[in-house]
XYZ file of C-alpha atoms in Angstrom:
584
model
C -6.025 88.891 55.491
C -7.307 87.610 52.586
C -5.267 85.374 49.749
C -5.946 86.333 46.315
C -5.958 83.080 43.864
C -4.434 83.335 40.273
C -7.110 80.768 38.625
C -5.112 81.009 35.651
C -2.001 79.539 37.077
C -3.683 76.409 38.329
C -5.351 75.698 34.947
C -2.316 75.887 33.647
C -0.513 73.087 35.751
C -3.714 70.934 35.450
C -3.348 70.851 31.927
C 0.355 69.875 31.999
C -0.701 67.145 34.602
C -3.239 65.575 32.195
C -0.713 66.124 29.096
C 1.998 64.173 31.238
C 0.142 60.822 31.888
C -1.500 60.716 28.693
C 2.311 60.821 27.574
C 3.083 57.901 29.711
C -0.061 55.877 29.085
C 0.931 56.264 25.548
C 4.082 54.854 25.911
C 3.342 51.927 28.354
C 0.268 51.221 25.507
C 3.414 51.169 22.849
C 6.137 48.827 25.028
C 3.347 46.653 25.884
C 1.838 46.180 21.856
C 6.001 45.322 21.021
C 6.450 42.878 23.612
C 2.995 40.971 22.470
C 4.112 41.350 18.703
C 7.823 39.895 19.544
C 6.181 37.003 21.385
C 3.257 35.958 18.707
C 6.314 35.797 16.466
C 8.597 33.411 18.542
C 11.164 36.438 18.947
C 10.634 36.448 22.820
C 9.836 32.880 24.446
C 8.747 32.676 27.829
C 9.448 28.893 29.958
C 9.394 26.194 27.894
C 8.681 24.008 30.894
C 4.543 23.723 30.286
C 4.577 23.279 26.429
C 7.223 20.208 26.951
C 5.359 18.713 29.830
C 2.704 19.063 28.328
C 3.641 17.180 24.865
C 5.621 15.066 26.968
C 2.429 14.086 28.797
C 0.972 13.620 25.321
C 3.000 11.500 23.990
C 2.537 9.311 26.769
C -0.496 9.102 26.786
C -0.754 8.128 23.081
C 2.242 5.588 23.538
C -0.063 3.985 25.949
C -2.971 3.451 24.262
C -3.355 -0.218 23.203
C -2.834 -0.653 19.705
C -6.218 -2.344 18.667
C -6.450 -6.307 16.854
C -3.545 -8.571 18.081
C -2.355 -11.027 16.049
C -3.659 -13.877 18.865
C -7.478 -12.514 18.705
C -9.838 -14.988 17.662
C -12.995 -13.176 18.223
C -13.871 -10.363 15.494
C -16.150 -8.469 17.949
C -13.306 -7.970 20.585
C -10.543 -6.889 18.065
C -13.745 -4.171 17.285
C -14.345 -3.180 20.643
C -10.332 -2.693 21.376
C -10.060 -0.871 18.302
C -13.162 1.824 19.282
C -11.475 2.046 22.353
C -7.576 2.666 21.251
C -9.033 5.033 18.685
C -10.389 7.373 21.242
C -7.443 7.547 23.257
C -5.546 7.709 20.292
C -7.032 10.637 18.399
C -7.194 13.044 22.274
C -3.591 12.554 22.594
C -3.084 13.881 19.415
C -5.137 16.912 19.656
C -3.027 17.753 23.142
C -0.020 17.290 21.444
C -0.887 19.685 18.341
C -2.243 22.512 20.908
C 1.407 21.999 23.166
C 3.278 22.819 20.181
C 1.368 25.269 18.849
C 2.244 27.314 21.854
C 5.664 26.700 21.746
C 7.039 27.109 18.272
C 4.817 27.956 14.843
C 2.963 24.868 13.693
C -0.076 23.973 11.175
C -3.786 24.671 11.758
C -5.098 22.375 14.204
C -7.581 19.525 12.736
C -11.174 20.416 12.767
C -13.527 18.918 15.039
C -16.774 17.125 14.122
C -18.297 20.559 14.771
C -16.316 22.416 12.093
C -17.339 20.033 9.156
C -20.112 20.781 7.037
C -23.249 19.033 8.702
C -24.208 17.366 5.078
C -20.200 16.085 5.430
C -20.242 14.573 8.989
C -20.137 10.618 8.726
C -18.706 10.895 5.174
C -15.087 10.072 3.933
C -14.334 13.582 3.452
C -14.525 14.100 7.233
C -11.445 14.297 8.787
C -12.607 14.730 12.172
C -13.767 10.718 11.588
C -10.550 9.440 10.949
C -8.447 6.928 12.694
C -4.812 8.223 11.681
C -4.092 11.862 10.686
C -0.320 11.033 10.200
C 0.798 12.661 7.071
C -2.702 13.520 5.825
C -3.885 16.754 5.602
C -6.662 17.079 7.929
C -8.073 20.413 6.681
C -11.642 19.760 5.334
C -12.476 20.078 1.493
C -15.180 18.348 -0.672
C -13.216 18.851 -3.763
C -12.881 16.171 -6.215
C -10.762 15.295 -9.301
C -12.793 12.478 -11.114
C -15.413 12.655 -8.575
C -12.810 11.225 -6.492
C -11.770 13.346 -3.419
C -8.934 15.125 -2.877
C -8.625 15.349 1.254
C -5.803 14.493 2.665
C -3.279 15.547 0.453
C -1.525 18.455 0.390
C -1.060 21.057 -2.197
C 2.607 20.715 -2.918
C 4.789 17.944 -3.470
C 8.767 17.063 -4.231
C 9.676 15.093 -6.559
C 13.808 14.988 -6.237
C 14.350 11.910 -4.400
C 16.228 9.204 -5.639
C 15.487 5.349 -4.182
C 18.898 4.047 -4.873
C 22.137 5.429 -6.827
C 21.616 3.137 -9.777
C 17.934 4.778 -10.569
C 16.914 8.224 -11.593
C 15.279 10.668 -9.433
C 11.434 10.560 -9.608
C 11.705 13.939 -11.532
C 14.302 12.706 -14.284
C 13.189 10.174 -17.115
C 13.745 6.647 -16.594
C 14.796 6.049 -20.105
C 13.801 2.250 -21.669
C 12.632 -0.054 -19.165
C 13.882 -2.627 -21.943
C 17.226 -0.763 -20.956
C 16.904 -0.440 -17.024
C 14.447 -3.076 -15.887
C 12.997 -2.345 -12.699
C 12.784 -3.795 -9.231
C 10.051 -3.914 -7.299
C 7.633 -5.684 -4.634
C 3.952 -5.427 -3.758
C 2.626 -4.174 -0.835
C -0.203 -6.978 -0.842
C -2.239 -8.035 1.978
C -2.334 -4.367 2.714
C -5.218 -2.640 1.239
C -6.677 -5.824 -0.399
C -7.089 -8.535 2.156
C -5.812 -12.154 1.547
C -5.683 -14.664 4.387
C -2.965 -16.289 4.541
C -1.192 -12.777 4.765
C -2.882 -11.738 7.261
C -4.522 -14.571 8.876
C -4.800 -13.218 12.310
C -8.180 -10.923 10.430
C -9.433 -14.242 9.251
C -9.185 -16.613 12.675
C -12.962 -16.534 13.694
C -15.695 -17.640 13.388
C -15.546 -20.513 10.983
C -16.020 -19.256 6.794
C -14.393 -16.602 7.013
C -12.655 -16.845 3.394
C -12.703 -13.107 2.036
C -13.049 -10.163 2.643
C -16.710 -10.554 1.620
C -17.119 -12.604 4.685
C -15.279 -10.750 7.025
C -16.853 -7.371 6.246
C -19.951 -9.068 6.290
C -19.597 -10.662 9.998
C -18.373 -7.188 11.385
C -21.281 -5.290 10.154
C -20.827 -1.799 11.464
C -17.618 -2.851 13.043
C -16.105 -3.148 9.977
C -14.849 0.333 9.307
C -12.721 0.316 12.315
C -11.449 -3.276 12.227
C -10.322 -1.855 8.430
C -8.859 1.073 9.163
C -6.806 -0.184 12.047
C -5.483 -2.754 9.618
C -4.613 -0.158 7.241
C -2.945 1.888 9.455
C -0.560 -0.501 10.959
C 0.275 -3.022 8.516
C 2.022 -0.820 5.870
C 3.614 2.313 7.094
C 5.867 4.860 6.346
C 8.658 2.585 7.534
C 8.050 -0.249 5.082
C 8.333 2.061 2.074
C 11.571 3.700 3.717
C 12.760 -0.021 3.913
C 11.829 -1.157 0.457
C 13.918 1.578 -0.812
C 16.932 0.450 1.510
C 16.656 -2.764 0.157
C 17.466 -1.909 -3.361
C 14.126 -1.863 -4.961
C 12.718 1.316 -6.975
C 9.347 0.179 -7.817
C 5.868 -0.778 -5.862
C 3.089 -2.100 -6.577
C -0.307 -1.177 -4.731
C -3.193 -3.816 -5.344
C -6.119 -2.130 -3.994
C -10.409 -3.010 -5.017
C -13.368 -0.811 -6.595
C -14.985 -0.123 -2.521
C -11.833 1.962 -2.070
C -13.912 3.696 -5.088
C -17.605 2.573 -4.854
C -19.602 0.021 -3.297
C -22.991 -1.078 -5.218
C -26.184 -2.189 -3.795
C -25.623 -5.477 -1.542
C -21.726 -4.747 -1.147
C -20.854 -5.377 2.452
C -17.465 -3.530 1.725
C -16.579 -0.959 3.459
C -16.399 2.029 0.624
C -13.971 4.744 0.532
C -11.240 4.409 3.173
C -8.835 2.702 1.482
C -8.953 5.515 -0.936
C -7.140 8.018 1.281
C -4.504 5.385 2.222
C -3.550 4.260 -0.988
C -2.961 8.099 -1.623
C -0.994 8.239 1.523
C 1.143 4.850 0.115
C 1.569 7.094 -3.048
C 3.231 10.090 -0.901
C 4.946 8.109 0.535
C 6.399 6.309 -1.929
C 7.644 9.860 -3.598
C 9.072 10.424 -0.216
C 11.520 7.787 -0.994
C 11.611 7.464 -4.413
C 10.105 4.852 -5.293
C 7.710 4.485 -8.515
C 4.013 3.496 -8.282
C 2.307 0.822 -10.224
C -1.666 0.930 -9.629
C -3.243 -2.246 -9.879
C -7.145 -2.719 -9.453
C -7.132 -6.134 -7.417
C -10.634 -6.680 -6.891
C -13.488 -5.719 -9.506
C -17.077 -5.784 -9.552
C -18.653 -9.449 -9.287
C -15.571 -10.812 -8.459
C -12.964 -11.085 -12.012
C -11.860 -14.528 -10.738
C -13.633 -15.676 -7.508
C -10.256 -16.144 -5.453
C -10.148 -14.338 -2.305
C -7.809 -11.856 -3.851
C -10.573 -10.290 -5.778
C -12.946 -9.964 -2.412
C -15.299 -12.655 -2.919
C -14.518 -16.424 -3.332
C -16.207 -18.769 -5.309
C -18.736 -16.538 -7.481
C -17.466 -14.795 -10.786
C -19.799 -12.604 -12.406
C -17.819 -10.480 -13.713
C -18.020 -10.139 -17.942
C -19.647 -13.708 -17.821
C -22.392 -14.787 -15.371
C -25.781 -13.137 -14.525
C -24.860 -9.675 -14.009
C -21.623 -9.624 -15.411
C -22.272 -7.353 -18.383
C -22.793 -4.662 -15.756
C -20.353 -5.465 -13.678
C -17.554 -5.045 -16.675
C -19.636 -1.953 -17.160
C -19.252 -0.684 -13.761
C -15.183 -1.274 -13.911
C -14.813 0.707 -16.981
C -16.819 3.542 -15.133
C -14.402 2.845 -12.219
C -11.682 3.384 -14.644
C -12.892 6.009 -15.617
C -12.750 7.912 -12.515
C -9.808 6.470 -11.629
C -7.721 7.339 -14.912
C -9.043 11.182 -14.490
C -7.925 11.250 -11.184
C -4.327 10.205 -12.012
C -3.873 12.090 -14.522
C -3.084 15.084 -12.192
C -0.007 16.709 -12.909
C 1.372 15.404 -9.431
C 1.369 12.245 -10.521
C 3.058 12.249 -13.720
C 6.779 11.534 -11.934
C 6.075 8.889 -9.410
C 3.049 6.405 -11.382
C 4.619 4.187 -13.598
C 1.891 2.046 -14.379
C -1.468 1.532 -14.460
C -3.358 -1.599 -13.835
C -6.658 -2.829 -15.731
C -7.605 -6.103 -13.821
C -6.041 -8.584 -11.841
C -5.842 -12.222 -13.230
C -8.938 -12.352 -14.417
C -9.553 -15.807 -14.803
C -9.010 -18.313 -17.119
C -12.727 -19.378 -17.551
C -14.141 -16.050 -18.984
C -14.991 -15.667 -22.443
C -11.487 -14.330 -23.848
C -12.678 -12.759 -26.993
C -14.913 -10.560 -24.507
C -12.066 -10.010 -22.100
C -10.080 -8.993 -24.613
C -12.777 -6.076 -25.858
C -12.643 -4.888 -22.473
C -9.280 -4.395 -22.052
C -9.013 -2.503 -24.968
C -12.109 -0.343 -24.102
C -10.329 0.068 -20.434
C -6.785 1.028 -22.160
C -8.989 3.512 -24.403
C -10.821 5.148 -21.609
C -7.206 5.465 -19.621
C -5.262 6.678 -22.494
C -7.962 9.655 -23.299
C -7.935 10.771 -20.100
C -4.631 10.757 -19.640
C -3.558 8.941 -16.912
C -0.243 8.656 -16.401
C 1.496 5.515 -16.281
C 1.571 2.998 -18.791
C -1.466 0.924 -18.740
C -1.169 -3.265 -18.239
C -2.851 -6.019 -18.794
C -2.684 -9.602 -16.884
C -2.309 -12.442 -19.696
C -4.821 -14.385 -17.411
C -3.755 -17.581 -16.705
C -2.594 -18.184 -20.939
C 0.601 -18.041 -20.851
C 2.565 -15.389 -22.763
C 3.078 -16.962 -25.848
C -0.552 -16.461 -26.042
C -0.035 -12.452 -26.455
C 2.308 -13.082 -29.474
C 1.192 -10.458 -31.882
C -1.679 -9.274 -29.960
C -2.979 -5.637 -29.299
C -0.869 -4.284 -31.915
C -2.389 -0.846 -31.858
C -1.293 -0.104 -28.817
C 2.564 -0.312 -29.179
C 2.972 3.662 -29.231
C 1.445 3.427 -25.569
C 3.553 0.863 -23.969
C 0.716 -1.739 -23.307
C 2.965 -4.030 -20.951
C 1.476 -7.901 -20.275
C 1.983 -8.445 -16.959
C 2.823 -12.875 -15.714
C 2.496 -13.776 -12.750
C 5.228 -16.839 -12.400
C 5.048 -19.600 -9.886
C 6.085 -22.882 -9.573
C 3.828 -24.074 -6.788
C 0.022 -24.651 -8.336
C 1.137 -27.204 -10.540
C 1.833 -30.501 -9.035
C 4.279 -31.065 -12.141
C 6.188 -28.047 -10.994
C 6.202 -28.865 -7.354
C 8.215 -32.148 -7.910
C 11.046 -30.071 -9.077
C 14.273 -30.996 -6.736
C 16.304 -27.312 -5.260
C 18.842 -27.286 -8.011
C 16.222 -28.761 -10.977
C 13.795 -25.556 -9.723
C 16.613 -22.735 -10.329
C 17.248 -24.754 -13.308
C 13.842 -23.633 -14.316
C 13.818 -20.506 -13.448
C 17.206 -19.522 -15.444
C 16.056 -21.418 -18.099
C 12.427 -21.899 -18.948
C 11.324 -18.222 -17.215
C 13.709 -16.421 -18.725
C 13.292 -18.000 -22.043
C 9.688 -16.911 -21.958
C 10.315 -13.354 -20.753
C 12.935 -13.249 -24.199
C 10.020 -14.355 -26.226
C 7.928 -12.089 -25.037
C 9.550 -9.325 -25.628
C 10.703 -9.880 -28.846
C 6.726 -11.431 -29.943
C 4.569 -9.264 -28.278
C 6.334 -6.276 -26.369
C 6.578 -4.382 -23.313
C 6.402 -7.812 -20.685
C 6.776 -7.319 -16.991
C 6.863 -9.914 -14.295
C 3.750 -8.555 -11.780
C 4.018 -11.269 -9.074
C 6.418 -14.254 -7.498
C 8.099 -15.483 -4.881
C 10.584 -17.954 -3.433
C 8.102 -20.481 -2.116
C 9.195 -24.212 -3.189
C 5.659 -25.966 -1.906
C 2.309 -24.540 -1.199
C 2.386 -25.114 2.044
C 1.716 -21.817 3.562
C -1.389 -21.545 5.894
C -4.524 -20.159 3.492
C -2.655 -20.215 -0.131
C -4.838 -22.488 -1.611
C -7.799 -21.080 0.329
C -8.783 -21.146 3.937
C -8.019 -24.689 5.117
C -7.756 -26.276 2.113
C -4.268 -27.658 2.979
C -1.618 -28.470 0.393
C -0.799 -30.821 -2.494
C 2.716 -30.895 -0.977
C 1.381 -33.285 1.593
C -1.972 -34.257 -0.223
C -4.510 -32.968 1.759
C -5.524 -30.668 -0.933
C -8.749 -31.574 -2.289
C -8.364 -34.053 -5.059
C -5.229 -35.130 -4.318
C -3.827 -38.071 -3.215
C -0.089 -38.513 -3.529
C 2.034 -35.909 -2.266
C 3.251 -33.536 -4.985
C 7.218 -32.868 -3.001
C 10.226 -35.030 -4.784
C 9.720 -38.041 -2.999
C 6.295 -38.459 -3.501
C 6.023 -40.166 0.029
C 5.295 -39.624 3.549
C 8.821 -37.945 4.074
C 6.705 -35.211 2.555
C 6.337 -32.290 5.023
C 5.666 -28.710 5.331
C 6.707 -28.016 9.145
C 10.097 -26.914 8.017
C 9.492 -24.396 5.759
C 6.813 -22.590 7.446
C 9.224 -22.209 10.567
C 12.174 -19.365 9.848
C 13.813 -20.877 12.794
C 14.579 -23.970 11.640
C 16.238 -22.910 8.314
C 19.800 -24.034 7.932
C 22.700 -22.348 6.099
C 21.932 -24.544 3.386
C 18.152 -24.403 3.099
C 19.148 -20.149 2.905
C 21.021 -20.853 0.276
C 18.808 -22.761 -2.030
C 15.958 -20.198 -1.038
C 18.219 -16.997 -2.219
C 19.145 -18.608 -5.064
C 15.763 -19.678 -6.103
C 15.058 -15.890 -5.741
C 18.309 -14.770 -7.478
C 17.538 -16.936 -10.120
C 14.057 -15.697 -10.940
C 15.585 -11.796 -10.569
C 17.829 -12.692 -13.177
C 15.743 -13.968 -15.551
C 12.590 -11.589 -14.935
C 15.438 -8.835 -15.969
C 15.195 -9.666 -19.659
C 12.157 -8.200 -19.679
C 10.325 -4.806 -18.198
C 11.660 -5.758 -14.809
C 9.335 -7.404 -11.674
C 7.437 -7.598 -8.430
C 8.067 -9.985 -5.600
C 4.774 -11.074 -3.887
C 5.069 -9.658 -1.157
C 6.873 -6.805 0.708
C 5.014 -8.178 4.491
C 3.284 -11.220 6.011
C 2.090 -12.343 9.378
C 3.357 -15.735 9.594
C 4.691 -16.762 5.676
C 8.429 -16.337 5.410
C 8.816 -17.495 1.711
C 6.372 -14.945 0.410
C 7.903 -11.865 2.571
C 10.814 -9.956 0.995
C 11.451 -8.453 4.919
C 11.524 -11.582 6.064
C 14.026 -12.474 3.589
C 16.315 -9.701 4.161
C 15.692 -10.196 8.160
C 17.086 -13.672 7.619
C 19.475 -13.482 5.510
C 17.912 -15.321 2.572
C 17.498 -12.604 0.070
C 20.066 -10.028 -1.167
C 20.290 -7.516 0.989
C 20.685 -4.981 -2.033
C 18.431 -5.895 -5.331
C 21.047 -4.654 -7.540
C 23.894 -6.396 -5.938
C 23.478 -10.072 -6.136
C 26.731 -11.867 -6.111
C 25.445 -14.480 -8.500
C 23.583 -15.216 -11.969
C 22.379 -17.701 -14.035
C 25.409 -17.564 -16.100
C 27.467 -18.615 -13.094
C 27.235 -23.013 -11.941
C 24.368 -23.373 -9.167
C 25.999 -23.842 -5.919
C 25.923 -27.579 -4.629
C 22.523 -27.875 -2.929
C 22.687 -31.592 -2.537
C 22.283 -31.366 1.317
C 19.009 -29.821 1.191
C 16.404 -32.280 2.076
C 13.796 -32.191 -1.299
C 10.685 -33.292 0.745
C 10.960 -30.015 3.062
């Protein structure tokens, strides 16, 4: 018997077949899109257990890598090597860390790799894939400039709210008269402009070593690492979070032209110092604290003290090429002055630097047309900051009167006050020295206010003798103990062979007493620097100098451990000090 087939029924469930899964694939298609949308977006998070071992592992592995120079290296080409070779490590572990988080939670672009960076960029400053320390730049590559200065590294926003103490405004209220509310400050030196008996440990070998002329010089190729690993670890965030814990409100930031240009012969190394004196910048907004700029080193050398780069040889102004060496600083200034007068700068720099002690032995009537062609090139390009001059070794009653067209721009003369160059000085006894200090240094800062102007206090310390390691130059001893050159009678009170300098360059030795004379000695000079513009203590960090390290004071217990609350004053008798030995 033969079935007969309805062909129209089957079609029929065929289509409603097809029609079904397409429904289904739909909806699987739909479920599938949600879940990958909810999970992009942190919404749904699968095991955390890979991304954390994974940064863990990370952050191991940078923790262990070795942290380049140490401070017992005496041979140049091995702190080198170490660095290369802590870099590496350094710079992987960060990567791995970035990518862990990234897959975790919603994070940053990654940095760019050397192959991301414009070839013509590779090898320059603005590539970030070259750098030693990403921490707090921003890595993201750009070539633009603001003063034909570059802009990488920072980032597009910044906050200006924070306070660095309750006595001081925030960064983005005024700070009224600085005649009114001196400031209080301290320099970050050693840092970003070498000296050697800061940092002597950079300076141990081989022999002649006496600047950072030298030591550039020696490391050759090396010396862009052997840099940058000092600039990375010897100021950090922490030191600017700790300045503002102490009390203080202000810091200065000596840096030298090769953090803007090198010239033809410069061993320097150019441009890397640039980023981190930005980075000091940020971080001093962070926390608060207001900026003074100061231009430590010029071309030719403004001085020839190892301060300035180069010992020895000034040509700067005066000498064979000096003309176009002042030339060249004004162009620096230039560039410089443009830069900073970016709107995000207007709350946290202060001041503005011309030129470090330039020294005594230039033509003055020259030096003094320069500075006023530097304060005119800063003032039309706005920088922000009030610009200042070093009276150079004069003195300031020299400035009486002086500069007189400058008063609606705040041109401040900046001393530097020591007692410790001049043997006269040195033979001061404790109490006779804060004598001095209450009397004769704050005398002057009165008088200079009141004769010239705006007068700050740029550098000093608490050191009684020059006997710290370097001071006077690399090995050139001290007059304390007269085996300075030219010398032959110890400079300390006694005058004799009592005179020594193995107790003050050991913290561990100090007595309550010997504390007491030292903070007062520093209270002293606080006091009487406040009848001016306000000051900087010289300096925030050393290796091995207690008496020129404002940590090391507040570690010890021989300096206040708030700026603004003292517990003494000049006005108040000078505690009995007649146990302190005067030939230590």
């Amino acid at each position: 018997m033969e079935v007969k087939r309805d062909h129209g029924a089957a079609q029929a469930r065929k289509k409603k077949l097809l029609w079904l899964g397409a429904a289904i694939l739909a909806v699987l298609i739909a479920v599938a899109v949600t879940l990958g949308v909810l999970a992009s977006q942190g919404v749904l998070q699968g095991s955390s257990s890979a991304p954390v071992s994974s940064s863990t592992a990370a952050d191991e592995s940078a923790n262990a890598s070795p942290n380049g120079a140490t401070d017992d290296s005496s041979d140049v080409d091995a702190v080198a090597s170490g660095i290369t070779a802590s870099t590496t490590k350094s710079r992987t572990a960060s990567a791995t860390t970035t990518s862990s988080t990234a897959s975790s939670t919603p994070t940053e672009p990654a940095c760019p790799s050397k192959d991301d960076i414009p070839r013509s960029a590779r090898g320059s400053i603005t590539d970030t894939s070259s750098w030693l320390d990403l921490t707090d730049f921003n890595c993201t590559f750009t070539d633009e400039t603001v003063g034909d200065l570059p802009l990488v590294g920072l980032n597009a926003t910044w906050d200006d709210s924070a306070r660095a103490n309750p006595n001081v405004p925030a960064l983005d209220k005024p700070w009224g008269s600085y005649a009114e509310k001196p400031f209080r400050g301290v320099n970050v030196g050693g840092w970003l402009a070498l000296e050697p008996f800061i940092t002597p440990s950079l300076f141990k070998s081989p022999a002649g070593l006496f600047a950072e002329w030298d030591l550039t010089k020696q490391l050759g190729t090396k010396a862009a690492a052997v840099l940058e690993n000092h600039y990375k670890t010897f100021i950090t965030e922490k030191d600017f979070k700790e300045i503002a814990d102490a009390g203080l409100d202000h810091v200065r930031i000596p840096f030298s032209y090769w953090a803007v240009e090198t010239f033809e012969g410069d061993p320097y190394v150019p441009g890397v110092s640039w980023r981190y004196l930005l980075r000091g910048i940020e971080w001093a907004r962070k926390y608060g604290l207001r900026v003074k700029l100061d231009l430590h080193g010029l071309p030719g050398s403004q001085n020839g003290w190892n301060h300035s780069g180069r010992i020895g040889k000034i040509d700067f102004i005066d000498g064979p090429n000096g003309p176009q060496n002042a030339e060249r600083a004004l162009k620096i200034h230039d560039r410089l002055s443009k830069f900073f007068a970016q709107d995000r700068y207007k709350n946290v720099v202060a001041f503005y630097g011309l030129a470090n002690e330039p020294a005594l032995a230039l033509d003055q009537v020259k030096l003094e047309a320069w500075h006023r062609k530097a304060t005119d090139i800063v003032i039309k390009n706005g920088a922000h900051g009030a610009p200042v001059f070093s009276e150079g070794m004069q003195g300031l009653a020299h400035w009486a009167g002086k500069y007189p067209e400058y008063k609606a721009n705040n041109l401040v003369v900046d001393v530097h006050q020591y007692t410790i160059f001049d043997p006269n000085l040195l033979s001061l006894k404790p109490t006779e020295r804060i004598e001095f200090g209450c009397k004769n240094f704050m005398n002057q800062n009165v008088e200079s206010m009141a004769n010239y102007g705006p007068t700050m206090v740029g550098e000093w310390s608490q050191a009684h003798n020059d006997c710290t390691e370097h001071l006077n130059g690399l090995g050139n001893g001290a007059r304390w103990t007269a085996n300075f050159p030219g010398i032959t009678t110890p400079a300390c009170p006694t005058q004799n062979d009592q005179c020594s300098c193995d107790y003050s360059n050991d913290e561990s030795q100090y007595s309550d007493k010997y504390k007491l004379f030292i903070l007062t000695w520093a209270i002293a000079q606080m006091d009487a620097y406040e009848k001016g513009w306000g000051w900087f203590y010289w300096t925030w960090k050393t290796e091995t100098a207690p008496l020129w390290s404002y940590k090391h004071g507040l570690d010890g217990g021989f300096m206040p451990k708030k700026a603004y609350d003292r517990g003494w004053d000049c006005s108040q008798p000078i505690p009995d000090l007649s146990d302190v030995p005067s030939y230590i």
